[in-house]
Short mmCIF file of C-alpha atoms in Angstrom, two decimals:
data_model
loop_
_atom_site.label_atom_id
_atom_site.label_comp_id
_atom_site.label_asym_id
_atom_site.label_seq_id
_atom_site.Cartn_x
_atom_site.Cartn_y
_atom_site.Cartn_z
CA UNK A 1 -73.05 -88.59 190.98
CA UNK A 2 -70.65 -88.52 193.88
CA UNK A 3 -68.16 -91.30 194.18
CA UNK A 4 -69.48 -94.15 196.34
CA UNK A 5 -67.49 -95.15 199.42
CA UNK A 6 -67.65 -97.87 202.05
CA UNK A 7 -69.91 -95.59 204.06
CA UNK A 8 -72.98 -97.05 202.34
CA UNK A 9 -72.00 -100.60 203.21
CA UNK A 10 -71.14 -99.65 206.76
CA UNK A 11 -74.51 -97.98 207.19
CA UNK A 12 -76.30 -100.97 205.70
CA UNK A 13 -74.68 -103.43 208.06
CA UNK A 14 -75.28 -101.13 211.01
CA UNK A 15 -78.97 -101.22 210.11
CA UNK A 16 -78.87 -105.01 210.20
CA UNK A 17 -77.66 -104.92 213.80
CA UNK A 18 -81.23 -104.86 215.05
CA UNK A 19 -82.35 -107.86 212.98
CA UNK A 20 -83.63 -110.83 215.02
CA UNK A 21 -84.53 -114.38 213.97
CA UNK A 22 -88.11 -115.60 213.88
CA UNK A 23 -89.00 -118.23 216.50
CA UNK A 24 -89.13 -121.87 215.32
CA UNK A 25 -92.91 -121.83 215.53
CA UNK A 26 -93.01 -119.05 212.94
CA UNK A 27 -91.47 -121.30 210.30
CA UNK A 28 -94.42 -123.70 210.65
CA UNK A 29 -97.10 -121.01 210.82
CA UNK A 30 -96.69 -118.76 207.82
CA UNK A 31 -99.86 -116.95 208.69
CA UNK A 32 -98.24 -115.56 211.84
CA UNK A 33 -96.75 -112.07 211.51
CA UNK A 34 -93.92 -111.46 213.99
CA UNK A 35 -93.62 -107.82 214.97
CA UNK A 36 -90.70 -105.51 214.39
CA UNK A 37 -87.61 -106.49 212.42
CA UNK A 38 -87.99 -110.24 212.90
CA UNK A 39 -86.78 -112.34 209.97
CA UNK A 40 -86.53 -116.03 209.22
CA UNK A 41 -83.58 -118.03 210.48
CA UNK A 42 -82.23 -118.43 206.93
CA UNK A 43 -82.25 -114.68 206.30
CA UNK A 44 -80.82 -113.96 209.74
CA UNK A 45 -77.90 -116.36 209.27
CA UNK A 46 -77.18 -114.88 205.82
CA UNK A 47 -77.10 -111.37 207.30
CA UNK A 48 -74.60 -112.55 209.91
CA UNK A 49 -72.44 -113.98 207.11
CA UNK A 50 -72.59 -110.62 205.36
CA UNK A 51 -71.42 -108.85 208.51
CA UNK A 52 -68.51 -111.23 208.93
CA UNK A 53 -67.50 -110.98 205.27
CA UNK A 54 -67.59 -107.22 205.43
CA UNK A 55 -65.42 -107.15 208.55
CA UNK A 56 -62.93 -109.39 206.77
CA UNK A 57 -63.13 -107.23 203.62
CA UNK A 58 -63.91 -110.42 201.69
CA UNK A 59 -65.96 -109.12 198.76
CA UNK A 60 -66.50 -112.61 197.29
CA UNK A 61 -67.93 -113.98 200.54
CA UNK A 62 -69.97 -110.83 200.98
CA UNK A 63 -71.57 -111.23 197.57
CA UNK A 64 -72.38 -114.88 198.32
CA UNK A 65 -74.05 -113.83 201.58
CA UNK A 66 -76.12 -111.17 199.82
CA UNK A 67 -77.30 -113.75 197.29
CA UNK A 68 -78.36 -115.97 200.22
CA UNK A 69 -80.40 -113.13 201.72
CA UNK A 70 -82.07 -112.39 198.39
CA UNK A 71 -82.83 -116.07 197.76
CA UNK A 72 -84.25 -116.74 201.24
CA UNK A 73 -86.25 -113.48 201.48
CA UNK A 74 -90.01 -114.05 201.55
CA UNK A 75 -91.57 -111.07 203.33
CA UNK A 76 -91.40 -107.49 202.08
CA UNK A 77 -89.13 -106.64 204.99
CA UNK A 78 -86.72 -109.45 204.16
CA UNK A 79 -86.75 -108.35 200.54
CA UNK A 80 -85.99 -104.82 201.72
CA UNK A 81 -82.94 -106.17 203.57
CA UNK A 82 -81.80 -108.02 200.46
CA UNK A 83 -82.19 -104.95 198.27
CA UNK A 84 -80.43 -102.75 200.80
CA UNK A 85 -77.49 -105.16 201.08
CA UNK A 86 -77.34 -105.47 197.29
CA UNK A 87 -77.26 -101.69 196.93
CA UNK A 88 -74.53 -101.44 199.55
CA UNK A 89 -72.52 -104.23 197.93
CA UNK A 90 -72.75 -102.62 194.49
CA UNK A 91 -71.71 -99.31 196.02
CA UNK A 92 -68.67 -100.97 197.62
CA UNK A 93 -67.65 -102.64 194.35
CA UNK A 94 -68.05 -99.37 192.45
CA UNK A 95 -65.99 -97.58 195.08
CA UNK A 96 -63.16 -100.04 194.66
CA UNK A 97 -63.33 -100.01 190.87
CA UNK A 98 -63.33 -96.22 190.65
CA UNK A 99 -60.10 -95.77 192.60
CA UNK A 100 -57.80 -93.65 190.49
CA UNK A 101 -60.55 -92.57 188.07
CA UNK A 102 -61.31 -89.21 189.71
CA UNK A 103 -64.58 -90.63 190.93
CA UNK A 104 -65.94 -91.60 187.53
CA UNK A 105 -68.03 -94.76 187.54
CA UNK A 106 -70.89 -96.54 185.80
CA UNK A 107 -73.96 -96.36 188.06
CA UNK A 108 -76.02 -98.82 186.00
CA UNK A 109 -75.66 -101.72 188.50
CA UNK A 110 -77.25 -99.51 191.16
CA UNK A 111 -80.51 -99.10 189.25
CA UNK A 112 -82.15 -102.46 190.11
CA UNK A 113 -81.56 -102.35 193.90
CA UNK A 114 -82.55 -98.69 194.06
CA UNK A 115 -85.77 -99.34 192.14
CA UNK A 116 -86.53 -102.24 194.49
CA UNK A 117 -85.90 -100.11 197.57
CA UNK A 118 -88.11 -97.31 196.27
CA UNK A 119 -90.93 -99.72 195.44
CA UNK A 120 -90.78 -101.59 198.77
CA UNK A 121 -93.32 -100.36 201.34
CA UNK A 122 -90.98 -101.51 204.15
CA UNK A 123 -88.23 -99.07 203.18
CA UNK A 124 -87.91 -96.72 206.18
CA UNK A 125 -89.40 -93.28 205.64
CA UNK A 126 -86.13 -91.53 206.44
CA UNK A 127 -84.26 -93.62 203.86
CA UNK A 128 -86.76 -93.38 201.01
CA UNK A 129 -85.83 -89.82 199.87
CA UNK A 130 -82.14 -90.78 199.88
CA UNK A 131 -82.81 -93.66 197.49
CA UNK A 132 -85.12 -91.53 195.34
CA UNK A 133 -82.49 -88.83 195.07
CA UNK A 134 -79.76 -91.31 194.15
CA UNK A 135 -81.93 -92.94 191.52
CA UNK A 136 -82.97 -89.53 190.19
CA UNK A 137 -79.35 -88.47 189.69
CA UNK A 138 -78.76 -91.61 187.60
CA UNK A 139 -81.81 -90.79 185.48
CA UNK A 140 -80.51 -87.22 185.17
CA UNK A 141 -77.11 -88.39 183.94
CA UNK A 142 -78.88 -90.67 181.46
CA UNK A 143 -80.99 -87.72 180.27
CA UNK A 144 -84.19 -89.51 181.24
CA UNK A 145 -85.83 -86.21 182.13
CA UNK A 146 -89.32 -87.55 182.84
CA UNK A 147 -88.08 -90.13 185.35
CA UNK A 148 -85.60 -87.72 186.88
CA UNK A 149 -88.32 -85.11 187.38
CA UNK A 150 -90.63 -87.71 188.96
CA UNK A 151 -87.98 -88.97 191.38
CA UNK A 152 -86.52 -85.58 192.34
CA UNK A 153 -90.07 -84.42 193.04
CA UNK A 154 -90.75 -87.53 195.12
CA UNK A 155 -87.53 -87.07 197.09
CA UNK A 156 -88.44 -83.44 197.74
CA UNK A 157 -91.97 -84.42 198.82
CA UNK A 158 -90.59 -87.07 201.18
CA UNK A 159 -88.33 -84.58 202.94
CA UNK A 160 -84.95 -84.91 201.23
CA UNK A 161 -82.31 -82.66 202.74
CA UNK A 162 -79.97 -82.84 199.73
CA UNK A 163 -78.75 -79.29 199.19
CA UNK A 164 -78.57 -79.63 195.40
CA UNK A 165 -82.01 -81.17 194.94
CA UNK A 166 -83.89 -77.93 194.08
CA UNK A 167 -81.26 -77.03 191.49
CA UNK A 168 -81.32 -80.53 190.01
CA UNK A 169 -85.11 -80.46 189.83
CA UNK A 170 -85.21 -77.07 188.14
CA UNK A 171 -82.63 -78.11 185.55
CA UNK A 172 -84.40 -81.41 184.96
CA UNK A 173 -87.69 -79.66 184.25
CA UNK A 174 -86.01 -77.31 181.81
CA UNK A 175 -84.16 -80.09 180.00
CA UNK A 176 -87.41 -82.04 179.82
CA UNK A 177 -89.17 -79.17 178.07
CA UNK A 178 -90.93 -77.56 181.04
CA UNK A 179 -88.87 -74.37 180.90
CA UNK A 180 -91.52 -72.25 182.64
CA UNK A 181 -91.68 -74.74 185.52
CA UNK A 182 -87.91 -74.82 185.83
CA UNK A 183 -87.68 -71.04 185.79
CA UNK A 184 -90.32 -70.88 188.53
CA UNK A 185 -88.13 -73.22 190.60
CA UNK A 186 -85.15 -70.94 189.96
CA UNK A 187 -87.25 -68.03 191.21
CA UNK A 188 -87.91 -69.97 194.41
CA UNK A 189 -84.19 -70.65 194.83
CA UNK A 190 -83.45 -66.96 194.40
CA UNK A 191 -86.24 -65.97 196.80
CA UNK A 192 -84.86 -68.32 199.45
CA UNK A 193 -82.03 -65.87 200.03
CA UNK A 194 -79.47 -68.67 200.03
CA UNK A 195 -76.29 -67.88 198.07
CA UNK A 196 -76.34 -69.36 194.58
CA UNK A 197 -73.37 -69.86 192.30
CA UNK A 198 -72.82 -67.53 189.37
CA UNK A 199 -73.30 -70.54 187.10
CA UNK A 200 -76.95 -70.69 188.14
CA UNK A 201 -77.51 -67.14 186.89
CA UNK A 202 -75.76 -67.88 183.60
CA UNK A 203 -77.78 -71.07 183.15
CA UNK A 204 -81.09 -69.31 183.89
CA UNK A 205 -80.23 -66.54 181.42
CA UNK A 206 -79.18 -68.98 178.71
CA UNK A 207 -82.15 -71.32 179.05
CA UNK A 208 -84.80 -68.61 179.32
CA UNK A 209 -83.30 -66.87 176.29
CA UNK A 210 -83.32 -70.09 174.26
CA UNK A 211 -86.98 -70.58 175.15
CA UNK A 212 -87.87 -67.02 174.16
CA UNK A 213 -88.88 -66.05 177.71
CA UNK A 214 -87.74 -62.44 177.47
CA UNK A 215 -89.16 -61.33 180.82
CA UNK A 216 -87.30 -64.14 182.62
CA UNK A 217 -84.08 -63.43 180.74
CA UNK A 218 -84.21 -59.75 181.62
CA UNK A 219 -85.00 -60.53 185.24
CA UNK A 220 -82.04 -62.90 185.57
CA UNK A 221 -79.68 -60.49 183.81
CA UNK A 222 -80.63 -57.85 186.37
CA UNK A 223 -80.27 -60.31 189.23
CA UNK A 224 -76.85 -61.32 187.89
CA UNK A 225 -75.41 -57.79 187.95
CA UNK A 226 -77.02 -57.19 191.33
CA UNK A 227 -75.49 -60.27 192.93
CA UNK A 228 -72.18 -60.40 191.05
CA UNK A 229 -71.49 -56.77 190.06
CA UNK A 230 -68.04 -57.17 188.54
CA UNK A 231 -67.00 -55.22 185.45
CA UNK A 232 -67.00 -58.48 183.49
CA UNK A 233 -70.53 -59.34 184.60
CA UNK A 234 -71.78 -55.87 183.74
CA UNK A 235 -70.19 -56.11 180.30
CA UNK A 236 -71.65 -59.53 179.54
CA UNK A 237 -75.10 -58.61 180.82
CA UNK A 238 -75.28 -55.33 178.87
CA UNK A 239 -74.04 -56.93 175.66
CA UNK A 240 -76.46 -59.85 176.03
CA UNK A 241 -79.35 -57.49 176.70
CA UNK A 242 -79.00 -54.96 173.94
CA UNK A 243 -75.79 -54.89 171.90
CA UNK A 244 -75.00 -58.47 170.84
CA UNK A 245 -75.86 -59.99 167.47
CA UNK A 246 -79.01 -61.56 168.95
CA UNK A 247 -79.98 -59.24 171.81
CA UNK A 248 -82.83 -59.67 174.24
CA UNK A 249 -84.12 -56.23 173.23
CA UNK A 250 -83.79 -54.72 169.77
CA UNK A 251 -82.62 -51.17 170.42
CA UNK A 252 -82.10 -48.18 168.18
CA UNK A 253 -78.80 -46.33 168.11
CA UNK A 254 -79.73 -43.73 170.72
CA UNK A 255 -80.86 -46.46 173.12
CA UNK A 256 -77.64 -48.38 172.57
CA UNK A 257 -75.66 -45.22 173.31
CA UNK A 258 -77.20 -45.16 176.78
CA UNK A 259 -75.99 -48.74 177.27
CA UNK A 260 -72.49 -47.77 176.11
CA UNK A 261 -72.62 -44.93 178.63
CA UNK A 262 -73.45 -47.46 181.33
CA UNK A 263 -70.61 -49.71 180.16
CA UNK A 264 -68.30 -46.73 180.49
CA UNK A 265 -69.41 -46.13 184.08
CA UNK A 266 -69.09 -49.81 185.01
CA UNK A 267 -65.56 -50.01 183.50
CA UNK A 268 -66.97 -52.59 181.08
CA UNK A 269 -65.57 -51.16 177.84
CA UNK A 270 -63.02 -53.85 177.13
CA UNK A 271 -61.08 -52.99 173.99
CA UNK A 272 -60.63 -50.71 171.02
CA UNK A 273 -63.68 -52.19 169.30
CA UNK A 274 -65.95 -51.12 172.18
CA UNK A 275 -64.58 -47.57 172.24
CA UNK A 276 -64.72 -47.34 168.46
CA UNK A 277 -68.36 -48.41 168.26
CA UNK A 278 -69.33 -46.07 171.11
CA UNK A 279 -67.52 -43.14 169.47
CA UNK A 280 -69.07 -43.95 166.09
CA UNK A 281 -72.59 -43.97 167.51
CA UNK A 282 -72.32 -40.65 169.35
CA UNK A 283 -70.73 -39.14 166.25
CA UNK A 284 -73.68 -40.37 164.19
CA UNK A 285 -76.20 -38.60 166.45
CA UNK A 286 -74.21 -35.36 166.56
CA UNK A 287 -72.34 -35.55 169.87
CA UNK A 288 -68.68 -34.93 168.90
CA UNK A 289 -67.68 -33.84 172.40
CA UNK A 290 -68.66 -37.24 173.77
CA UNK A 291 -66.85 -39.00 170.92
CA UNK A 292 -63.65 -37.12 171.80
CA UNK A 293 -64.01 -37.88 175.50
CA UNK A 294 -64.54 -41.59 174.80
CA UNK A 295 -61.54 -41.83 172.48
CA UNK A 296 -59.30 -39.90 174.88
CA UNK A 297 -60.38 -42.15 177.74
CA UNK A 298 -59.71 -45.27 175.68
CA UNK A 299 -56.19 -44.07 174.95
CA UNK A 300 -55.58 -43.14 178.59
CA UNK A 301 -56.61 -46.59 179.81
CA UNK A 302 -54.57 -48.33 177.13
CA UNK A 303 -57.67 -49.96 175.64
CA UNK A 304 -57.04 -47.98 172.46
CA UNK A 305 -53.44 -48.70 171.39
CA UNK A 306 -50.83 -46.02 170.78
CA UNK A 307 -51.34 -46.57 167.06
CA UNK A 308 -55.15 -46.75 166.85
CA UNK A 309 -57.26 -48.12 164.02
CA UNK A 310 -57.92 -45.99 160.95
CA UNK A 311 -61.55 -45.62 162.04
CA UNK A 312 -60.58 -44.30 165.48
CA UNK A 313 -58.20 -41.79 163.88
CA UNK A 314 -60.95 -40.61 161.54
CA UNK A 315 -63.49 -40.33 164.35
CA UNK A 316 -61.05 -38.31 166.48
CA UNK A 317 -60.35 -35.95 163.58
CA UNK A 318 -64.07 -35.54 162.83
CA UNK A 319 -64.81 -34.85 166.48
CA UNK A 320 -62.10 -32.19 166.67
CA UNK A 321 -63.42 -30.36 163.59
CA UNK A 322 -67.04 -30.54 164.78
CA UNK A 323 -66.22 -29.23 168.24
CA UNK A 324 -64.47 -26.21 166.75
CA UNK A 325 -67.38 -25.59 164.42
CA UNK A 326 -69.96 -25.84 167.22
CA UNK A 327 -68.24 -23.44 169.57
CA UNK A 328 -70.36 -22.25 172.49
CA UNK A 329 -73.88 -23.53 173.08
CA UNK A 330 -74.99 -20.22 174.64
CA UNK A 331 -76.99 -19.07 171.62
CA UNK A 332 -78.60 -22.49 171.24
CA UNK A 333 -79.49 -22.44 174.92
CA UNK A 334 -81.22 -19.04 174.59
CA UNK A 335 -83.12 -20.23 171.54
CA UNK A 336 -84.25 -23.33 173.44
CA UNK A 337 -85.47 -21.20 176.33
CA UNK A 338 -87.54 -19.10 173.95
CA UNK A 339 -89.08 -22.08 172.19
CA UNK A 340 -92.69 -22.87 173.22
CA UNK A 341 -92.04 -26.63 173.14
CA UNK A 342 -89.32 -28.86 174.55
CA UNK A 343 -87.47 -30.60 171.67
CA UNK A 344 -84.77 -27.95 171.27
CA UNK A 345 -84.23 -27.90 175.04
CA UNK A 346 -83.77 -31.68 175.02
CA UNK A 347 -81.33 -31.52 172.10
CA UNK A 348 -79.29 -28.80 173.79
CA UNK A 349 -79.30 -30.82 177.01
CA UNK A 350 -77.93 -33.81 175.07
CA UNK A 351 -75.13 -31.61 173.74
CA UNK A 352 -74.22 -30.48 177.26
CA UNK A 353 -74.40 -34.07 178.51
CA UNK A 354 -71.89 -35.00 175.81
CA UNK A 355 -69.57 -32.31 177.19
CA UNK A 356 -70.07 -33.66 180.74
CA UNK A 357 -71.65 -30.33 181.75
CA UNK A 358 -74.20 -32.01 183.99
CA UNK A 359 -75.59 -28.89 185.65
CA UNK A 360 -76.54 -27.33 182.30
CA UNK A 361 -77.96 -30.57 180.93
CA UNK A 362 -80.08 -31.20 184.04
CA UNK A 363 -81.66 -27.75 183.83
CA UNK A 364 -82.39 -28.14 180.14
CA UNK A 365 -83.85 -31.64 180.47
CA UNK A 366 -86.21 -30.36 183.13
CA UNK A 367 -87.07 -27.43 180.89
CA UNK A 368 -87.86 -29.83 178.05
CA UNK A 369 -90.14 -31.93 180.24
CA UNK A 370 -91.96 -28.86 181.51
CA UNK A 371 -92.60 -27.56 177.99
CA UNK A 372 -93.62 -30.94 176.61
CA UNK A 373 -93.65 -32.22 173.08
CA UNK A 374 -90.73 -34.55 173.76
CA UNK A 375 -90.17 -38.27 174.24
CA UNK A 376 -90.53 -38.21 178.03
CA UNK A 377 -89.00 -41.66 178.51
CA UNK A 378 -85.87 -40.69 176.60
CA UNK A 379 -85.56 -37.32 178.32
CA UNK A 380 -86.05 -38.86 181.77
CA UNK A 381 -83.43 -41.51 180.96
CA UNK A 382 -80.93 -38.81 180.03
CA UNK A 383 -81.93 -36.69 183.02
CA UNK A 384 -81.31 -39.67 185.27
CA UNK A 385 -77.88 -40.21 183.70
CA UNK A 386 -76.95 -36.55 184.15
CA UNK A 387 -78.12 -36.58 187.78
CA UNK A 388 -76.24 -39.79 188.46
CA UNK A 389 -73.06 -38.34 186.94
CA UNK A 390 -73.47 -35.19 189.05
CA UNK A 391 -73.65 -37.29 192.23
CA UNK A 392 -77.38 -36.86 192.90
CA UNK A 393 -78.25 -40.51 193.45
CA UNK A 394 -81.75 -39.90 194.83
CA UNK A 395 -82.63 -37.52 192.03
CA UNK A 396 -81.32 -39.98 189.46
CA UNK A 397 -83.51 -42.75 190.86
CA UNK A 398 -86.55 -40.46 190.71
CA UNK A 399 -85.87 -39.67 187.05
CA UNK A 400 -85.20 -43.29 186.12
CA UNK A 401 -88.38 -44.37 187.92
CA UNK A 402 -90.37 -42.02 185.71
CA UNK A 403 -89.37 -44.03 182.63
CA UNK A 404 -92.31 -46.35 182.00
CA UNK A 405 -92.15 -47.72 178.45
CA UNK A 406 -89.95 -50.59 177.33
CA UNK A 407 -87.20 -50.80 176.29
CA UNK A 408 -86.23 -47.51 177.94
CA UNK A 409 -87.69 -48.64 181.26
CA UNK A 410 -85.39 -51.66 181.06
CA UNK A 411 -82.36 -49.49 180.31
CA UNK A 412 -83.30 -47.23 183.21
CA UNK A 413 -83.59 -50.27 185.49
CA UNK A 414 -80.00 -51.27 184.68
CA UNK A 415 -78.83 -47.76 185.51
CA UNK A 416 -80.66 -47.87 188.85
CA UNK A 417 -79.03 -51.20 189.69
CA UNK A 418 -75.63 -49.63 188.93
CA UNK A 419 -76.35 -46.83 191.41
CA UNK A 420 -76.59 -49.39 194.22
CA UNK A 421 -74.30 -52.10 192.81
CA UNK A 422 -71.30 -50.52 191.09
CA UNK A 423 -68.64 -52.96 189.83
CA UNK A 424 -66.55 -54.56 192.55
CA UNK A 425 -63.49 -54.99 190.34
#
């Protein structure tokens, strides 16, 4: 909760300014109901004492006056005044006690007056959501999720304008076990178009993942890189999705390679380990040219040190030997063209993609799709990558959009987001 200040007490006493005493006749005729904010003489005099004590900053006298109001209160309205003054007094005492504590305080003394104010039918409609919100935040801090959810919902229903209420309510639902309900509230926050902190995205990803809500996790990972497209965000999102120890999607090596390719484009390869794993994977599937390019790039950026690991040295040596052995792909390209089906065309296209010869790879991927007999989702993913690398953004989007089966459709979606939201730093 926010630190309490004298503002609450000032507001409370300002509210009392309109209080008037009941006529003498009213004291003898309890059945009479004076209109408006009329109170008994005893309550009225106690309120005046409270005003005077507050002006004099006499906390002892102020507390005595509040006790008088509470003791003399008979009607619901008078009880409302007593509860309001008690709440304000407690707030003032907390404010004084928390000086020098960076705003930390024990809100427990506020519970009773807040509960009384919420329960009292005479509490003004415009004040009710304020009290409900305050009481809800106490329940939230005490991890009383059921009560916090009830009160945040009530405050929202009664028109609370607290900016953080929707976020509090969503988190409360999740902590209380209603993860689906909380995620739905997060969706509403996102749909509102109002800027949300990066912490919200991280929280939504973490909680949906813990609950096994894969679709929500994927959605929030994609929203995260869309809204905060830094290299660090891209790295964390890609790793969380498909490369970490407990990924959202269990991918095979070829699918992970396409994520490493995206990490390379988003400047998200962070250290020698990343480059080493990437180079190892492309070596394993027979793409030595790409392994060499990755290692050379890692050295050029300083991510691979001047004296690299033994594994990196071995991978570089293997790539060099394989590239010499492969030579030109011309004969393989002619053989692919003569083949009645597309697999050889797709394999040759992959080899050209590894050499960054995008024009050749694009033509061969299209040839493979036309002939058929290939994994269309994989070929369209690679076609989209080649088109994107060649600068054909529209063509890349068309190819990526043709990928329909998960997890490749999910990988393609990340690539499409990158086309419109490249890293900002």
